[in-house]
């Protein structure tokens, strides 16, 4: 079974600064997907970024980028130029390939962006 | 982008009644939908995987007779909490897997269930 670990329950960053959220996972699969989802106070889960394990290049979406280290089974999220709207719970998730793959979520990191 | 609609957003019911929650993929077809439960300040716990045209697959410890799932079309899955009790009060979230983008799950806005 897969496990996803987020070791930072809470983090804080000042507006316009950069913050990195950590995520490690454990799997015996060779091909899989990794995701970061954001859950703001509205509780709507929003996909932030996705990484396919067979791709060596780190995924990037505007101010969000990942550092994917497959051998180390590490998948951290870097948020640049933090904005107040980035305040949310961030969940790292692991997904197997396949037609009915389910996601395994980490416990989440609560990020607070301050003025 | 892909949109998943979940209704109702909040429901209050009396103990012993049944409550139905709908999850619709608005602009894509979803052969697979997922139902999660989230307790305050905790992560999402997968309850079941809903497959169009077949029986749902429940996670260990989830009562299938308590949480009835129906996935009758490629755009609609429903979760019915039968004979609800106060301990069923929680936040329920659905997601739908987009066949085109593969493995990306898009989430509904969730349903807050309060059982009195």
Short mmCIF file of C-alpha atoms in Angstrom, two decimals:
data_model
loop_
_atom_site.label_atom_id
_atom_site.label_comp_id
_atom_site.label_asym_id
_atom_site.label_seq_id
_atom_site.Cartn_x
_atom_site.Cartn_y
_atom_site.Cartn_z
CA UNK A 1 0.00 0.00 0.00
CA UNK A 2 1.08 3.53 -0.67
CA UNK A 3 1.67 6.08 2.05
CA UNK A 4 2.07 9.84 1.80
CA UNK A 5 3.75 11.86 4.54
CA UNK A 6 3.58 15.60 5.05
CA UNK A 7 5.77 16.40 8.02
CA UNK A 8 4.85 20.09 8.34
CA UNK A 9 1.41 20.53 9.95
CA UNK A 10 1.59 24.31 9.71
CA UNK A 11 3.69 26.88 7.94
CA UNK A 12 3.68 30.62 7.65
CA UNK A 13 5.15 32.89 4.98
CA UNK A 14 5.09 36.58 4.36
CA UNK A 15 3.46 37.98 1.29
CA UNK A 16 5.77 38.02 -1.76
CA UNK A 17 8.15 35.54 -0.17
CA UNK A 18 8.83 31.95 -1.23
CA UNK A 19 7.82 28.87 0.73
CA UNK A 20 8.40 25.15 0.21
CA UNK A 21 6.06 22.44 1.43
CA UNK A 22 7.46 18.96 1.89
CA UNK A 23 6.00 15.63 0.87
CA UNK A 24 7.44 12.14 0.85
CA UNK A 25 5.77 8.96 -0.26
CA UNK A 26 6.34 5.25 -0.29
CA UNK A 27 5.46 2.94 -3.14
CA UNK A 28 6.73 -0.06 -5.02
CA UNK A 29 5.21 1.19 -8.27
CA UNK A 30 7.45 2.54 -11.02
CA UNK A 31 4.87 4.62 -12.82
CA UNK A 32 2.41 6.82 -10.98
CA UNK A 33 1.15 10.36 -10.55
CA UNK A 34 1.71 12.88 -7.81
CA UNK A 35 -0.50 15.85 -7.07
CA UNK A 36 -0.75 18.90 -4.90
CA UNK A 37 -4.25 20.01 -4.05
CA UNK A 38 -5.20 23.19 -2.25
CA UNK A 39 -8.19 23.47 0.08
CA UNK A 40 -8.97 27.09 1.02
CA UNK A 41 -11.43 28.00 3.79
CA UNK A 42 -14.29 27.42 1.35
CA UNK A 43 -13.22 23.74 1.48
CA UNK A 44 -13.29 23.40 -2.31
CA UNK A 45 -10.41 21.13 -3.34
CA UNK A 46 -8.43 22.72 -6.15
CA UNK A 47 -5.74 21.02 -8.20
CA UNK A 48 -2.52 23.01 -7.98
CA UNK A 49 -0.07 20.90 -9.93
CA UNK A 50 0.48 17.38 -11.23
CA UNK A 51 3.62 15.36 -11.90
CA UNK A 52 3.91 12.15 -13.86
CA UNK A 53 6.57 9.88 -12.42
CA UNK A 54 8.04 8.90 -15.78
CA UNK A 55 8.79 12.54 -16.58
CA UNK A 56 12.07 13.77 -15.20
CA UNK A 57 11.26 17.41 -15.75
CA UNK A 58 9.71 19.10 -12.76
CA UNK A 59 6.19 20.41 -13.33
CA UNK A 60 5.56 24.14 -13.17
CA UNK A 61 2.33 26.14 -13.07
CA UNK A 62 2.92 29.88 -12.87
CA UNK A 63 4.09 30.59 -9.31
CA UNK A 64 3.91 26.93 -8.31
CA UNK A 65 6.65 24.42 -9.04
CA UNK A 66 7.68 21.06 -7.71
CA UNK A 67 10.96 19.40 -6.89
CA UNK A 68 10.39 15.76 -7.79
CA UNK A 69 13.10 13.39 -6.62
CA UNK A 70 11.97 9.94 -7.69
CA UNK A 71 14.81 7.99 -6.11
CA UNK A 72 14.29 9.75 -2.80
CA UNK A 73 10.49 9.54 -3.17
CA UNK A 74 10.18 13.20 -2.46
CA UNK A 75 7.75 15.67 -4.00
CA UNK A 76 7.97 19.18 -2.57
CA UNK A 77 5.93 22.19 -3.65
CA UNK A 78 7.47 25.62 -3.99
CA UNK A 79 5.23 28.66 -3.98
CA UNK A 80 6.93 31.81 -5.24
CA UNK A 81 5.74 35.37 -4.66
CA UNK A 82 3.21 34.18 -2.08
CA UNK A 83 -0.16 35.90 -2.10
CA UNK A 84 -2.81 36.21 0.58
CA UNK A 85 -5.06 34.01 -1.55
CA UNK A 86 -2.58 31.16 -1.17
CA UNK A 87 -3.67 30.74 2.44
CA UNK A 88 -5.11 27.22 2.56
CA UNK A 89 -4.55 23.61 3.47
CA UNK A 90 -2.27 21.90 0.98
CA UNK A 91 -2.55 18.18 0.43
CA UNK A 92 -0.02 16.03 -1.35
CA UNK A 93 -1.55 13.01 -3.07
CA UNK A 94 -0.33 9.84 -4.76
CA UNK A 95 -2.22 8.21 -7.61
CA UNK A 96 -1.55 4.93 -9.32
CA UNK A 97 -1.99 4.63 -13.06
CA UNK A 98 -4.97 2.71 -14.31
CA UNK A 99 -8.62 3.16 -15.09
CA UNK A 100 -9.88 3.45 -11.54
CA UNK A 101 -6.90 4.73 -9.65
CA UNK A 102 -7.71 6.22 -6.30
CA UNK A 103 -5.73 8.89 -4.54
CA UNK A 104 -3.85 8.51 -1.29
CA UNK A 105 -3.64 11.82 0.54
CA UNK A 106 -1.17 13.13 3.04
CA UNK A 107 -2.33 14.72 6.27
CA UNK A 108 -1.97 18.21 4.88
CA UNK A 109 -0.01 21.37 5.63
CA UNK A 110 -1.82 24.48 6.72
CA UNK A 111 -0.20 27.49 5.04
CA UNK A 112 -0.81 30.98 6.33
CA UNK A 113 0.31 33.92 4.19
CA UNK A 114 0.78 37.08 6.22
CA UNK A 115 1.23 40.75 5.38
CA UNK B 1 -11.69 23.61 -16.90
CA UNK B 2 -13.50 20.55 -15.62
CA UNK B 3 -16.33 21.32 -13.23
CA UNK B 4 -17.93 19.05 -10.69
CA UNK B 5 -21.16 20.13 -9.07
CA UNK B 6 -22.17 18.75 -5.70
CA UNK B 7 -25.57 19.31 -4.18
CA UNK B 8 -26.69 20.16 -1.57
CA UNK B 9 -23.89 22.16 -0.02
CA UNK B 10 -25.41 21.91 3.45
CA UNK B 11 -28.13 19.71 4.85
CA UNK B 12 -29.59 19.36 8.30
CA UNK B 13 -31.73 16.35 9.03
CA UNK B 14 -33.31 14.50 11.92
CA UNK B 15 -31.84 11.29 13.23
CA UNK B 16 -33.25 8.27 11.41
CA UNK B 17 -33.91 9.99 8.10
CA UNK B 18 -32.06 9.41 4.85
CA UNK B 19 -30.14 12.03 2.94
CA UNK B 20 -29.12 11.96 -0.72
CA UNK B 21 -26.12 13.85 -2.06
CA UNK B 22 -25.61 14.34 -5.79
CA UNK B 23 -22.36 14.67 -7.66
CA UNK B 24 -22.38 15.75 -11.30
CA UNK B 25 -19.59 16.24 -13.80
CA UNK B 26 -20.80 19.21 -15.83
CA UNK B 27 -18.51 19.33 -18.84
CA UNK B 28 -16.92 15.91 -19.04
CA UNK B 29 -17.80 12.26 -18.74
CA UNK B 30 -16.70 10.37 -15.68
CA UNK B 31 -16.81 6.59 -15.61
CA UNK B 32 -15.34 6.75 -12.15
CA UNK B 33 -16.30 8.98 -9.25
CA UNK B 34 -15.07 8.92 -5.68
CA UNK B 35 -16.70 9.72 -2.37
CA UNK B 36 -14.69 11.05 0.55
CA UNK B 37 -15.40 11.98 4.11
CA UNK B 38 -13.46 14.72 5.87
CA UNK B 39 -13.46 15.37 9.60
CA UNK B 40 -12.52 18.84 10.88
CA UNK B 41 -8.87 19.68 10.34
CA UNK B 42 -8.15 16.26 8.93
CA UNK B 43 -7.36 14.83 5.54
CA UNK B 44 -9.78 13.24 3.11
CA UNK B 45 -10.76 9.66 3.81
CA UNK B 46 -11.86 7.68 0.78
CA UNK B 47 -15.16 5.94 1.39
CA UNK B 48 -15.87 4.33 -1.95
CA UNK B 49 -15.17 4.28 -5.65
CA UNK B 50 -18.23 4.67 -7.83
CA UNK B 51 -18.19 3.03 -11.24
CA UNK B 52 -20.75 3.82 -13.90
CA UNK B 53 -23.07 0.92 -14.50
CA UNK B 54 -21.65 -1.33 -11.80
CA UNK B 55 -21.54 -1.70 -8.06
CA UNK B 56 -19.42 0.65 -6.03
CA UNK B 57 -16.24 -0.52 -4.36
CA UNK B 58 -16.16 0.34 -0.68
CA UNK B 59 -13.10 0.89 1.45
CA UNK B 60 -12.52 -1.29 4.46
CA UNK B 61 -14.66 -0.26 7.40
CA UNK B 62 -17.26 1.60 5.35
CA UNK B 63 -20.75 0.14 5.65
CA UNK B 64 -22.19 -0.36 2.18
CA UNK B 65 -25.73 -0.62 3.50
CA UNK B 66 -25.31 2.65 5.36
CA UNK B 67 -23.79 4.60 2.49
CA UNK B 68 -25.60 3.67 -0.70
CA UNK B 69 -23.92 4.72 -3.93
CA UNK B 70 -25.50 4.82 -7.35
CA UNK B 71 -23.70 5.77 -10.53
CA UNK B 72 -26.37 5.48 -13.18
CA UNK B 73 -24.86 7.71 -15.84
CA UNK B 74 -21.51 9.03 -16.99
CA UNK B 75 -22.19 12.36 -15.32
CA UNK B 76 -24.03 11.55 -12.10
CA UNK B 77 -23.25 9.65 -8.93
CA UNK B 78 -25.31 9.80 -5.75
CA UNK B 79 -24.50 8.99 -2.15
CA UNK B 80 -27.39 8.21 0.16
CA UNK B 81 -26.77 8.20 3.87
CA UNK B 82 -29.47 5.89 5.19
CA UNK B 83 -30.97 6.18 8.66
CA UNK B 84 -28.57 8.96 9.51
CA UNK B 85 -27.35 9.38 13.08
CA UNK B 86 -25.39 12.20 14.74
CA UNK B 87 -22.12 10.32 14.26
CA UNK B 88 -22.68 10.54 10.51
CA UNK B 89 -22.40 14.31 10.71
CA UNK B 90 -19.41 15.26 8.62
CA UNK B 91 -18.21 16.90 5.43
CA UNK B 92 -18.67 14.70 2.37
CA UNK B 93 -16.78 15.41 -0.84
CA UNK B 94 -17.10 13.81 -4.24
CA UNK B 95 -14.66 13.80 -7.10
CA UNK B 96 -14.82 12.73 -10.70
CA UNK B 97 -12.04 11.34 -12.80
CA UNK B 98 -11.74 12.90 -16.23
CA UNK B 99 -11.12 10.17 -18.80
CA UNK B 100 -9.48 12.61 -21.17
CA UNK B 101 -6.86 14.00 -18.82
CA UNK B 102 -6.28 10.66 -17.09
CA UNK B 103 -5.89 10.31 -13.37
CA UNK B 104 -6.84 13.87 -12.55
CA UNK B 105 -9.66 14.03 -10.06
CA UNK B 106 -11.81 17.14 -10.00
CA UNK B 107 -13.65 17.80 -6.79
CA UNK B 108 -17.09 19.02 -5.88
CA UNK B 109 -17.48 21.77 -3.30
CA UNK B 110 -18.55 19.33 -0.63
CA UNK B 111 -21.66 18.74 1.48
CA UNK B 112 -21.86 19.54 5.15
CA UNK B 113 -24.21 17.05 6.81
CA UNK B 114 -25.56 17.79 10.26
CA UNK B 115 -27.72 15.12 11.87
CA UNK B 116 -29.72 16.27 14.87
#
